[in-house]
Amino acid sequence: MKGWILPKNSLSYWLRQLRKDSDLIGPLRTPDGDIVFESVEKIHEIVLDPPASLPSVKEFFLPQYETVFVFKTDTVRPIQEKRKRVIFGLRSCDVAALRLLDRFFLDSQPDPYYSERRKNTLLISVVCNRPDPTCFCVGIGAGPYLKEGFDIQLTDLGDRYMVEIGSPRGRRAVREYSFVFQRPRKTDLEDQFEVQLSSTARFQQRINLEGVRSLILSQRVDEGFWQEVANRCIQCGGCVYVCPLCSCFTVTDRVYQEHIERVRLWDACLFKGFTRLAGGILPNDAPVSRTKRWFYHKLIYYPEGIGGFGCVGCGRCAVVCPSKIDMATVVLNIKRVSENAVSG
Amino acid sequence: MKKVPTVCPYCGCGCGLFLHVEGGRVIGVSPNRNHPVNQGSLCVKGWNCHEFIHHPDRLKTPLIRKNGKLIESSWQEALQYVAKRLSETISRYGPDSVGVLSSAKCTNEENYLLMKFTRAVLGTNNIDHCARLCHSSTVGGLAAAFGSGAMTNSISEIKDARVLFVIGSNTTEQHPMIAMHMLEAVDRGATLIVADPRRTKIADFATIYLQHRSGTDVALLMGIMHVILAEHLVDRDFVMRRTENFHAFEESLREFTPERVEKLTGVKASDIRKVARVYATEKRSMLFYAMGITQHITGVDNVKALANLVMLTGHIGLPCSGINPLRGQNNVQGACDMGALPNVYTGYQKVTDPKARRKFERAWKRRLPERAGLTVVEMTEAALEGRLKAMYIMGENPLLSDPDLNRVREAMEKLEFLVVQDIFLSETAEFADVVLPAATFAEKNGTFTNTERRVQLIRRAVLPPGGAMPDWKIITGLSSLMGYPMQYRDTYEVMEEIALLTPSYGGILHYRLDNGFGLQWPCPDRDHPGTPYLHRKKFARGLGTFLPVQFRMPAELPDEEFPFVLNTGRTGVHYHTGTMCRRTTVLEREEPEPFVEINPRDAEKLEIREGQRVRVSSRRGSIVLRARLRDNTSEGVVFIPFHFREAAANLLTNPALDPEVKIPEYKVCAVRVEPLEVVKRPKRPRRVDIEELRIT
């Protein structure tokens, strides 16, 4: 892997060139001060120092609502998006999550919709200099910077970016405009290392998912604990919707006068109807069985099936959960409860 | 992809969210992380509010009934026809033969214009909307006590409160983001008191839960106040300096000893004492209530009792200290503020006040009617009696939402002319002579006012489908055809007119709402920052007034023939008559069919199993639905959500009205529950051998 230096002055030029055949997505400030990913009209409006935890970019690969095909009595027309995209400013946790989602959507039975979008999207991720209080990717190896798996990874060194290339797609995007990039000097590498060190040191919470996994597996977390968690849950589905690794969807048909659209929508295992059976039977009618399952899926089943935890420590569930039963809080509670049990 | 900041169209919380737009379609939603109400969260309805916008059932062209069938027509034809028929009705029977229902789902601007149209063009005060059915008791009760009927605190104050007293509100399911703030307060050590005949989720976090009998709220509150008085917990200074009529009120409490109240309400006297002590002694006490208080024939009395309680303890007029009616619809506060009510113009200026009337006459250049008009339920009566000949309904569905539906249907059938303006062909629209296709919240600009009086901007994200038009454009078009041109470039011009005529909205203009999260009224001028909590230093009417109330039992009590009390309400995943949520995949999947909640002990006596079909009947109607055995209602009480047209709870409900504000008693009526015979399974068909089928 080779590094390059991109002066911040040249960033807008480079992005403008990349935008010529793609839709450029980046973090923009909304009128009321929130920051969201959307199509960039004016490149200078991109927020270069956004908070660490931005909304997930999952929606650009698995949209909340998409028409997958349209059919009539005798014809079926698949809808496939061919649009090319460049996503600028996403974080390491998002890139790490996409790598895991790839295993779900691309291994064994590839999903053509996801696969097409993945192929057509260039990711330019930015290393977190200042993680948010809700972030805990560092303990999981999903951030604040990555060693591999990205297309292009930028590290903010003040007036310039250190640019690392991690894929052929990334290499093309740099090589084509190589005249705006420079060779890094030794001091650049030292600066980059310092950013990595200081960012890592800034995390406010260290969360050991492996420890909690073994606590659960060794039956040290009783049903009462999960009941308490479930009591607080209002089944909004927010944690699932924002989780960059939750990939559940449902399909439904929209019947128009002339044609029918097969639609795929985000779904969540926290809904009792998610497992509704014929005859109206609800195997997971008790909220505890659903809430608990979400955590089990992330902590136990994911490592078994996909390899790696079903959590990258992005902390988005902590932002979105109205009841404060996000991954970090629950995991820390499990640890506290079991430690108390041991000491008591 | 574009992300358009706007406001959720479901409940009165008024959560900030982004609509994700790509290729002219809304394809997703995400919460606004800085918004003071939802702070980055949403409930399941909010997360899914994108789906109904492009539903194939959306109305796309005007429809006119010809030979009994609704036939597609052009806008010109439809509006001309409406104008002609309305004019004819007025010239034949007089202006008061027309009734108008405005909508708590539509924007302030649209409510204002329809109100103006009704009064200035049709020439009647017969305009009302669904607030009649939810919080008219609040508007009546609190206006009498304080001079203003709205939530006195802000949602963001909740987390800092020390005591939260929630009565008659299923907050977790109906105002999920307010419940989030309550949960945070509890986590920080606040005491939560919940009183509700039906034990809902919010009770799980309560320190004290009181399960009083349906319809005994006045008695319960009088009991609590009796203890406060007897134990000298009254805030004497507050009572002396800021209120009047205390002595008359004091007398009214005399008989309500906790022991007597225990007999009336079923709540233990010791619990009543405990609640009184906790609520009165802790400062920073917030009171919350909703339909459980208002939807009774004693609705106004219930609200007055609550107002007395906060004045008695001095818990009002400060941050984290006040009385908070949780408004249901996204813009029900705004629709009331805009004067979509039969007795007031915008900002609650009375139509009977000659000064106010003259002001509006000068601004609108028309003579305005002097007498107050008819309320929702009175319109039904008037139609049945033949006094009301035509109705114009914007975004409401009385054929599912009003009490005693059989009568409502009869009334609608008697009308000579019915116009319905909606986004889907609702139960009511199916009855209409003309149906006008309207735009959703995602297809127009305007403002919603949430339950904490926050006026917020909604922004157009996509164009309406087909020929559908924003409600305000339909009204202005119709008005022009009826000889009263209304010309506005966009809704910001309407808002300017509202600000000019409405003191509490004086400084609320679109350009001020563009950045940030709106303004809370009263906001009298353009430099005013808005008012987070009401009644600071003095009440809107000067002194707060104690209003003695009498305890009365509900209008219809169980007897031998109808031995159960029926309580109605909503579920967490559906909203009112379901026009939007029942067209949303995951919401409909959560609760796809009507059900009745019945206590397991009652079920056992009646030999009803979980999921079994039962018939529930009242004196007015009868429905069939599945039983759900739950112990969150006490024995003798059943609960049915009113979302479902398949088994409409309102076929059963009692249209008995509160004498003052005419709110129907949705929360109590007498019903009978009968299990339907279990249908024996047909015998298993004989297994057919493949060989037999082979044609030989």
JSON list of N, CA and C in Angstrom, two decimals, chain A residues 30-35 37-39 53 59 64-65 85 231-233 236 238 241 254-256 265 267 271-274 276 320 322, chain B residues 1-3 18 20 22 27-29 32-34 40-42 44 47-48 51 54-56 180 187 201 205 583 585 589-592:
[
{"chain": "A", "resi": 30, "resn": "THR", "atom": "N", "xyz": [-27.50, 20.75, 7.34]},
{"chain": "A", "resi": 30, "resn": "THR", "atom": "CA", "xyz": [-28.90, 21.12, 7.04]},
{"chain": "A", "resi": 30, "resn": "THR", "atom": "C", "xyz": [-29.19, 22.49, 7.65]},
{"chain": "A", "resi": 31, "resn": "PRO", "atom": "N", "xyz": [-30.31, 23.13, 7.27]},
{"chain": "A", "resi": 31, "resn": "PRO", "atom": "CA", "xyz": [-30.60, 24.47, 7.78]},
{"chain": "A", "resi": 31, "resn": "PRO", "atom": "C", "xyz": [-30.63, 24.54, 9.31]},
{"chain": "A", "resi": 32, "resn": "ASP", "atom": "N", "xyz": [-30.99, 23.43, 9.97]},
{"chain": "A", "resi": 32, "resn": "ASP", "atom": "CA", "xyz": [-31.07, 23.49, 11.43]},
{"chain": "A", "resi": 32, "resn": "ASP", "atom": "C", "xyz": [-29.85, 22.88, 12.11]},
{"chain": "A", "resi": 33, "resn": "GLY", "atom": "N", "xyz": [-28.79, 22.68, 11.37]},
{"chain": "A", "resi": 33, "resn": "GLY", "atom": "CA", "xyz": [-27.52, 22.35, 12.01]},
{"chain": "A", "resi": 33, "resn": "GLY", "atom": "C", "xyz": [-27.16, 20.88, 12.10]},
{"chain": "A", "resi": 34, "resn": "ASP", "atom": "N", "xyz": [-28.05, 19.99, 11.67]},
{"chain": "A", "resi": 34, "resn": "ASP", "atom": "CA", "xyz": [-27.68, 18.58, 11.66]},
{"chain": "A", "resi": 34, "resn": "ASP", "atom": "C", "xyz": [-26.79, 18.34, 10.43]},
{"chain": "A", "resi": 35, "resn": "ILE", "atom": "N", "xyz": [-26.09, 17.22, 10.43]},
{"chain": "A", "resi": 35, "resn": "ILE", "atom": "CA", "xyz": [-25.25, 16.91, 9.27]},
{"chain": "A", "resi": 35, "resn": "ILE", "atom": "C", "xyz": [-25.68, 15.56, 8.70]},
{"chain": "A", "resi": 37, "resn": "PHE", "atom": "N", "xyz": [-25.78, 12.81, 5.01]},
{"chain": "A", "resi": 37, "resn": "PHE", "atom": "CA", "xyz": [-25.22, 12.49, 3.70]},
{"chain": "A", "resi": 37, "resn": "PHE", "atom": "C", "xyz": [-26.26, 12.76, 2.63]},
{"chain": "A", "resi": 38, "resn": "GLU", "atom": "N", "xyz": [-25.92, 13.61, 1.68]},
{"chain": "A", "resi": 38, "resn": "GLU", "atom": "CA", "xyz": [-26.82, 13.77, 0.54]},
{"chain": "A", "resi": 38, "resn": "GLU", "atom": "C", "xyz": [-26.02, 14.17, -0.69]},
{"chain": "A", "resi": 39, "resn": "SER", "atom": "N", "xyz": [-26.70, 14.26, -1.82]},
{"chain": "A", "resi": 39, "resn": "SER", "atom": "CA", "xyz": [-26.01, 14.62, -3.06]},
{"chain": "A", "resi": 39, "resn": "SER", "atom": "C", "xyz": [-25.44, 16.03, -2.93]},
{"chain": "A", "resi": 53, "resn": "SER", "atom": "N", "xyz": [-19.83, 10.39, 14.43]},
{"chain": "A", "resi": 53, "resn": "SER", "atom": "CA", "xyz": [-20.93, 9.49, 14.13]},
{"chain": "A", "resi": 53, "resn": "SER", "atom": "C", "xyz": [-21.97, 10.17, 13.26]},
{"chain": "A", "resi": 59, "resn": "GLU", "atom": "N", "xyz": [-28.05, 3.08, 3.56]},
{"chain": "A", "resi": 59, "resn": "GLU", "atom": "CA", "xyz": [-29.18, 3.36, 2.66]},
{"chain": "A", "resi": 59, "resn": "GLU", "atom": "C", "xyz": [-28.76, 3.49, 1.20]},
{"chain": "A", "resi": 64, "resn": "GLN", "atom": "N", "xyz": [-34.02, 2.19, 2.03]},
{"chain": "A", "resi": 64, "resn": "GLN", "atom": "CA", "xyz": [-35.13, 1.93, 2.93]},
{"chain": "A", "resi": 64, "resn": "GLN", "atom": "C", "xyz": [-36.35, 1.42, 2.15]},
{"chain": "A", "resi": 65, "resn": "TYR", "atom": "N", "xyz": [-36.48, 1.91, 0.92]},
{"chain": "A", "resi": 65, "resn": "TYR", "atom": "CA", "xyz": [-37.62, 1.53, 0.08]},
{"chain": "A", "resi": 65, "resn": "TYR", "atom": "C", "xyz": [-37.11, 1.46, -1.35]},
{"chain": "A", "resi": 85, "resn": "ARG", "atom": "N", "xyz": [-21.72, 6.16, -8.09]},
{"chain": "A", "resi": 85, "resn": "ARG", "atom": "CA", "xyz": [-21.70, 7.07, -6.95]},
{"chain": "A", "resi": 85, "resn": "ARG", "atom": "C", "xyz": [-20.30, 7.16, -6.36]},
{"chain": "A", "resi": 231, "resn": "ASN", "atom": "N", "xyz": [-38.34, -4.39, 28.84]},
{"chain": "A", "resi": 231, "resn": "ASN", "atom": "CA", "xyz": [-39.36, -3.52, 29.42]},
{"chain": "A", "resi": 231, "resn": "ASN", "atom": "C", "xyz": [-39.21, -2.09, 28.95]},
{"chain": "A", "resi": 232, "resn": "ARG", "atom": "N", "xyz": [-37.97, -1.69, 28.71]},
{"chain": "A", "resi": 232, "resn": "ARG", "atom": "CA", "xyz": [-37.74, -0.31, 28.29]},
{"chain": "A", "resi": 232, "resn": "ARG", "atom": "C", "xyz": [-37.98, -0.12, 26.79]},
{"chain": "A", "resi": 233, "resn": "CYS", "atom": "N", "xyz": [-37.92, -1.20, 26.04]},
{"chain": "A", "resi": 233, "resn": "CYS", "atom": "CA", "xyz": [-37.97, -1.09, 24.57]},
{"chain": "A", "resi": 233, "resn": "CYS", "atom": "C", "xyz": [-39.37, -0.69, 24.10]},
{"chain": "A", "resi": 236, "resn": "CYS", "atom": "N", "xyz": [-39.46, 0.69, 18.35]},
{"chain": "A", "resi": 236, "resn": "CYS", "atom": "CA", "xyz": [-39.50, 1.69, 17.28]},
{"chain": "A", "resi": 236, "resn": "CYS", "atom": "C", "xyz": [-38.74, 1.17, 16.06]},
{"chain": "A", "resi": 238, "resn": "GLY", "atom": "N", "xyz": [-35.67, 1.65, 15.56]},
{"chain": "A", "resi": 238, "resn": "GLY", "atom": "CA", "xyz": [-34.60, 2.61, 15.25]},
{"chain": "A", "resi": 238, "resn": "GLY", "atom": "C", "xyz": [-33.22, 1.99, 15.21]},
{"chain": "A", "resi": 241, "resn": "TYR", "atom": "N", "xyz": [-32.79, 0.12, 12.04]},
{"chain": "A", "resi": 241, "resn": "TYR", "atom": "CA", "xyz": [-32.73, 0.98, 10.87]},
{"chain": "A", "resi": 241, "resn": "TYR", "atom": "C", "xyz": [-31.38, 1.68, 10.75]},
{"chain": "A", "resi": 254, "resn": "ARG", "atom": "N", "xyz": [-47.06, -3.57, -4.71]},
{"chain": "A", "resi": 254, "resn": "ARG", "atom": "CA", "xyz": [-47.88, -2.38, -4.83]},
{"chain": "A", "resi": 254, "resn": "ARG", "atom": "C", "xyz": [-48.66, -2.50, -6.14]},
{"chain": "A", "resi": 255, "resn": "VAL", "atom": "N", "xyz": [-49.96, -2.62, -6.02]},
{"chain": "A", "resi": 255, "resn": "VAL", "atom": "CA", "xyz": [-50.77, -2.90, -7.20]},
{"chain": "A", "resi": 255, "resn": "VAL", "atom": "C", "xyz": [-51.30, -1.59, -7.80]},
{"chain": "A", "resi": 256, "resn": "TYR", "atom": "N", "xyz": [-50.78, -1.22, -8.95]},
{"chain": "A", "resi": 256, "resn": "TYR", "atom": "CA", "xyz": [-51.27, -0.05, -9.67]},
{"chain": "A", "resi": 256, "resn": "TYR", "atom": "C", "xyz": [-52.26, -0.53, -10.73]},
{"chain": "A", "resi": 265, "resn": "LEU", "atom": "N", "xyz": [-38.41, -3.35, 1.39]},
{"chain": "A", "resi": 265, "resn": "LEU", "atom": "CA", "xyz": [-38.38, -2.33, 2.44]},
{"chain": "A", "resi": 265, "resn": "LEU", "atom": "C", "xyz": [-37.56, -2.81, 3.63]},
{"chain": "A", "resi": 267, "resn": "ASP", "atom": "N", "xyz": [-36.85, -3.88, 7.25]},
{"chain": "A", "resi": 267, "resn": "ASP", "atom": "CA", "xyz": [-37.69, -4.52, 8.25]},
{"chain": "A", "resi": 267, "resn": "ASP", "atom": "C", "xyz": [-36.87, -4.66, 9.53]},
{"chain": "A", "resi": 271, "resn": "PHE", "atom": "N", "xyz": [-40.05, -6.20, 15.56]},
{"chain": "A", "resi": 271, "resn": "PHE", "atom": "CA", "xyz": [-41.50, -6.15, 15.38]},
{"chain": "A", "resi": 271, "resn": "PHE", "atom": "C", "xyz": [-42.07, -7.54, 15.58]},
{"chain": "A", "resi": 272, "resn": "LYS", "atom": "N", "xyz": [-43.21, -7.61, 16.26]},
{"chain": "A", "resi": 272, "resn": "LYS", "atom": "CA", "xyz": [-43.79, -8.94, 16.49]},
{"chain": "A", "resi": 272, "resn": "LYS", "atom": "C", "xyz": [-44.27, -9.55, 15.19]},
{"chain": "A", "resi": 273, "resn": "GLY", "atom": "N", "xyz": [-44.68, -8.70, 14.24]},
{"chain": "A", "resi": 273, "resn": "GLY", "atom": "CA", "xyz": [-45.16, -9.21, 12.96]},
{"chain": "A", "resi": 273, "resn": "GLY", "atom": "C", "xyz": [-44.04, -9.77, 12.08]},
{"chain": "A", "resi": 274, "resn": "PHE", "atom": "N", "xyz": [-42.79, -9.52, 12.47]},
{"chain": "A", "resi": 274, "resn": "PHE", "atom": "CA", "xyz": [-41.63, -9.98, 11.69]},
{"chain": "A", "resi": 274, "resn": "PHE", "atom": "C", "xyz": [-41.65, -11.49, 11.52]},
{"chain": "A", "resi": 276, "resn": "ARG", "atom": "N", "xyz": [-44.54, -13.30, 12.07]},
{"chain": "A", "resi": 276, "resn": "ARG", "atom": "CA", "xyz": [-45.94, -13.73, 12.03]},
{"chain": "A", "resi": 276, "resn": "ARG", "atom": "C", "xyz": [-46.11, -14.94, 11.12]},
{"chain": "A", "resi": 320, "resn": "VAL", "atom": "N", "xyz": [-29.92, 6.91, 18.51]},
{"chain": "A", "resi": 320, "resn": "VAL", "atom": "CA", "xyz": [-31.30, 6.78, 18.03]},
{"chain": "A", "resi": 320, "resn": "VAL", "atom": "C", "xyz": [-32.25, 6.16, 19.07]},
{"chain": "A", "resi": 322, "resn": "PRO", "atom": "N", "xyz": [-34.61, 5.65, 21.94]},
{"chain": "A", "resi": 322, "resn": "PRO", "atom": "CA", "xyz": [-35.30, 6.53, 22.89]},
{"chain": "A", "resi": 322, "resn": "PRO", "atom": "C", "xyz": [-35.27, 5.99, 24.31]},
{"chain": "B", "resi": 1, "resn": "MET", "atom": "N", "xyz": [-29.36, 11.97, -4.04]},
{"chain": "B", "resi": 1, "resn": "MET", "atom": "CA", "xyz": [-30.34, 11.94, -2.95]},
{"chain": "B", "resi": 1, "resn": "MET", "atom": "C", "xyz": [-30.37, 13.26, -2.19]},
{"chain": "B", "resi": 2, "resn": "LYS", "atom": "N", "xyz": [-31.57, 13.75, -1.97]},
{"chain": "B", "resi": 2, "resn": "LYS", "atom": "CA", "xyz": [-31.76, 14.98, -1.20]},
{"chain": "B", "resi": 2, "resn": "LYS", "atom": "C", "xyz": [-32.45, 14.62, 0.11]},
{"chain": "B", "resi": 3, "resn": "LYS", "atom": "N", "xyz": [-32.14, 15.37, 1.16]},
{"chain": "B", "resi": 3, "resn": "LYS", "atom": "CA", "xyz": [-32.81, 15.13, 2.43]},
{"chain": "B", "resi": 3, "resn": "LYS", "atom": "C", "xyz": [-33.52, 16.41, 2.85]},
{"chain": "B", "resi": 18, "resn": "PHE", "atom": "N", "xyz": [-36.08, 13.98, 8.38]},
{"chain": "B", "resi": 18, "resn": "PHE", "atom": "CA", "xyz": [-35.71, 14.25, 6.99]},
{"chain": "B", "resi": 18, "resn": "PHE", "atom": "C", "xyz": [-36.44, 13.27, 6.09]},
{"chain": "B", "resi": 20, "resn": "HIS", "atom": "N", "xyz": [-36.08, 11.47, 2.61]},
{"chain": "B", "resi": 20, "resn": "HIS", "atom": "CA", "xyz": [-35.02, 11.19, 1.64]},
{"chain": "B", "resi": 20, "resn": "HIS", "atom": "C", "xyz": [-35.65, 11.10, 0.25]},
{"chain": "B", "resi": 22, "resn": "GLU", "atom": "N", "xyz": [-35.29, 10.72, -3.88]},
{"chain": "B", "resi": 22, "resn": "GLU", "atom": "CA", "xyz": [-34.47, 10.38, -5.04]},
{"chain": "B", "resi": 22, "resn": "GLU", "atom": "C", "xyz": [-35.38, 10.15, -6.23]},
{"chain": "B", "resi": 27, "resn": "ILE", "atom": "N", "xyz": [-38.03, 8.02, -0.57]},
{"chain": "B", "resi": 27, "resn": "ILE", "atom": "CA", "xyz": [-37.67, 6.62, -0.40]},
{"chain": "B", "resi": 27, "resn": "ILE", "atom": "C", "xyz": [-37.16, 6.31, 1.01]},
{"chain": "B", "resi": 28, "resn": "GLY", "atom": "N", "xyz": [-37.26, 7.28, 1.90]},
{"chain": "B", "resi": 28, "resn": "GLY", "atom": "CA", "xyz": [-36.80, 6.97, 3.25]},
{"chain": "B", "resi": 28, "resn": "GLY", "atom": "C", "xyz": [-36.98, 8.14, 4.18]},
{"chain": "B", "resi": 29, "resn": "VAL", "atom": "N", "xyz": [-36.68, 7.85, 5.44]},
{"chain": "B", "resi": 29, "resn": "VAL", "atom": "CA", "xyz": [-36.86, 8.84, 6.51]},
{"chain": "B", "resi": 29, "resn": "VAL", "atom": "C", "xyz": [-35.71, 8.68, 7.48]},
{"chain": "B", "resi": 32, "resn": "ASN", "atom": "N", "xyz": [-34.11, 13.85, 12.86]},
{"chain": "B", "resi": 32, "resn": "ASN", "atom": "CA", "xyz": [-33.22, 14.99, 13.03]},
{"chain": "B", "resi": 32, "resn": "ASN", "atom": "C", "xyz": [-32.56, 14.87, 14.40]},
{"chain": "B", "resi": 33, "resn": "ARG", "atom": "N", "xyz": [-31.24, 14.91, 14.43]},
{"chain": "B", "resi": 33, "resn": "ARG", "atom": "CA", "xyz": [-30.55, 14.62, 15.70]},
{"chain": "B", "resi": 33, "resn": "ARG", "atom": "C", "xyz": [-30.48, 15.81, 16.63]},
{"chain": "B", "resi": 34, "resn": "ASN", "atom": "N", "xyz": [-30.76, 17.01, 16.12]},
{"chain": "B", "resi": 34, "resn": "ASN", "atom": "CA", "xyz": [-30.71, 18.19, 17.00]},
{"chain": "B", "resi": 34, "resn": "ASN", "atom": "C", "xyz": [-32.07, 18.63, 17.48]},
{"chain": "B", "resi": 40, "resn": "GLY", "atom": "N", "xyz": [-33.00, 12.88, 17.69]},
{"chain": "B", "resi": 40, "resn": "GLY", "atom": "CA", "xyz": [-32.38, 11.77, 16.96]},
{"chain": "B", "resi": 40, "resn": "GLY", "atom": "C", "xyz": [-33.16, 10.48, 17.01]},
{"chain": "B", "resi": 41, "resn": "SER", "atom": "N", "xyz": [-34.27, 10.44, 17.73]},
{"chain": "B", "resi": 41, "resn": "SER", "atom": "CA", "xyz": [-35.09, 9.23, 17.77]},
{"chain": "B", "resi": 41, "resn": "SER", "atom": "C", "xyz": [-36.37, 9.44, 16.97]},
{"chain": "B", "resi": 42, "resn": "LEU", "atom": "N", "xyz": [-37.04, 8.35, 16.69]},
{"chain": "B", "resi": 42, "resn": "LEU", "atom": "CA", "xyz": [-38.39, 8.40, 16.11]},
{"chain": "B", "resi": 42, "resn": "LEU", "atom": "C", "xyz": [-39.12, 7.17, 16.61]},
{"chain": "B", "resi": 44, "resn": "VAL", "atom": "N", "xyz": [-41.98, 4.04, 15.64]},
{"chain": "B", "resi": 44, "resn": "VAL", "atom": "CA", "xyz": [-42.08, 3.19, 14.45]},
{"chain": "B", "resi": 44, "resn": "VAL", "atom": "C", "xyz": [-42.95, 3.86, 13.37]},
{"chain": "B", "resi": 47, "resn": "TRP", "atom": "N", "xyz": [-40.68, 6.46, 11.61]},
{"chain": "B", "resi": 47, "resn": "TRP", "atom": "CA", "xyz": [-39.68, 5.81, 10.76]},
{"chain": "B", "resi": 47, "resn": "TRP", "atom": "C", "xyz": [-40.29, 5.32, 9.44]},
{"chain": "B", "resi": 48, "resn": "ASN", "atom": "N", "xyz": [-41.59, 5.07, 9.45]},
{"chain": "B", "resi": 48, "resn": "ASN", "atom": "CA", "xyz": [-42.22, 4.52, 8.25]},
{"chain": "B", "resi": 48, "resn": "ASN", "atom": "C", "xyz": [-43.17, 5.49, 7.56]},
{"chain": "B", "resi": 51, "resn": "GLU", "atom": "N", "xyz": [-43.93, 5.73, 3.49]},
{"chain": "B", "resi": 51, "resn": "GLU", "atom": "CA", "xyz": [-44.45, 4.70, 2.60]},
{"chain": "B", "resi": 51, "resn": "GLU", "atom": "C", "xyz": [-45.81, 5.01, 1.98]},
{"chain": "B", "resi": 54, "resn": "HIS", "atom": "N", "xyz": [-46.53, 7.44, -1.67]},
{"chain": "B", "resi": 54, "resn": "HIS", "atom": "CA", "xyz": [-46.64, 7.01, -3.08]},
{"chain": "B", "resi": 54, "resn": "HIS", "atom": "C", "xyz": [-47.52, 5.78, -3.23]},
{"chain": "B", "resi": 55, "resn": "HIS", "atom": "N", "xyz": [-48.39, 5.56, -2.27]},
{"chain": "B", "resi": 55, "resn": "HIS", "atom": "CA", "xyz": [-49.24, 4.37, -2.33]},
{"chain": "B", "resi": 55, "resn": "HIS", "atom": "C", "xyz": [-50.17, 4.43, -3.55]},
{"chain": "B", "resi": 56, "resn": "PRO", "atom": "N", "xyz": [-50.36, 3.30, -4.22]},
{"chain": "B", "resi": 56, "resn": "PRO", "atom": "CA", "xyz": [-51.22, 3.31, -5.42]},
{"chain": "B", "resi": 56, "resn": "PRO", "atom": "C", "xyz": [-52.65, 3.77, -5.14]},
{"chain": "B", "resi": 180, "resn": "MET", "atom": "N", "xyz": [-40.19, 9.22, 26.04]},
{"chain": "B", "resi": 180, "resn": "MET", "atom": "CA", "xyz": [-38.72, 9.12, 26.11]},
{"chain": "B", "resi": 180, "resn": "MET", "atom": "C", "xyz": [-38.17, 10.13, 27.12]},
{"chain": "B", "resi": 187, "resn": "ASP", "atom": "N", "xyz": [-35.03, 8.01, 35.06]},
{"chain": "B", "resi": 187, "resn": "ASP", "atom": "CA", "xyz": [-33.65, 7.55, 35.21]},
{"chain": "B", "resi": 187, "resn": "ASP", "atom": "C", "xyz": [-32.84, 8.51, 36.08]},
{"chain": "B", "resi": 201, "resn": "LYS", "atom": "N", "xyz": [-48.08, 0.82, 29.22]},
{"chain": "B", "resi": 201, "resn": "LYS", "atom": "CA", "xyz": [-46.65, 0.61, 29.43]},
{"chain": "B", "resi": 201, "resn": "LYS", "atom": "C", "xyz": [-46.00, 1.65, 30.34]},
{"chain": "B", "resi": 205, "resn": "PHE", "atom": "N", "xyz": [-42.99, 2.07, 34.59]},
{"chain": "B", "resi": 205, "resn": "PHE", "atom": "CA", "xyz": [-41.89, 2.89, 35.13]},
{"chain": "B", "resi": 205, "resn": "PHE", "atom": "C", "xyz": [-42.36, 3.72, 36.31]},
{"chain": "B", "resi": 583, "resn": "ARG", "atom": "N", "xyz": [-51.84, 1.54, 5.36]},
{"chain": "B", "resi": 583, "resn": "ARG", "atom": "CA", "xyz": [-51.23, 1.35, 4.04]},
{"chain": "B", "resi": 583, "resn": "ARG", "atom": "C", "xyz": [-49.72, 1.31, 4.15]},
{"chain": "B", "resi": 585, "resn": "THR", "atom": "N", "xyz": [-46.57, -1.11, 5.24]},
{"chain": "B", "resi": 585, "resn": "THR", "atom": "CA", "xyz": [-46.38, -2.55, 5.36]},
{"chain": "B", "resi": 585, "resn": "THR", "atom": "C", "xyz": [-46.15, -3.02, 6.79]},
{"chain": "B", "resi": 589, "resn": "ARG", "atom": "N", "xyz": [-48.76, -4.96, 9.38]},
{"chain": "B", "resi": 589, "resn": "ARG", "atom": "CA", "xyz": [-48.43, -6.33, 9.75]},
{"chain": "B", "resi": 589, "resn": "ARG", "atom": "C", "xyz": [-48.43, -6.50, 11.28]},
{"chain": "B", "resi": 590, "resn": "GLU", "atom": "N", "xyz": [-48.08, -5.43, 12.01]},
{"chain": "B", "resi": 590, "resn": "GLU", "atom": "CA", "xyz": [-48.07, -5.54, 13.47]},
{"chain": "B", "resi": 590, "resn": "GLU", "atom": "C", "xyz": [-49.46, -5.76, 14.03]},
{"chain": "B", "resi": 591, "resn": "GLU", "atom": "N", "xyz": [-50.42, -4.99, 13.54]},
{"chain": "B", "resi": 591, "resn": "GLU", "atom": "CA", "xyz": [-51.80, -5.12, 14.03]},
{"chain": "B", "resi": 591, "resn": "GLU", "atom": "C", "xyz": [-52.74, -5.13, 12.82]},
{"chain": "B", "resi": 592, "resn": "PRO", "atom": "N", "xyz": [-52.87, -6.30, 12.15]},
{"chain": "B", "resi": 592, "resn": "PRO", "atom": "CA", "xyz": [-53.67, -6.32, 10.92]},
{"chain": "B", "resi": 592, "resn": "PRO", "atom": "C", "xyz": [-55.17, -6.43, 11.15]}
]
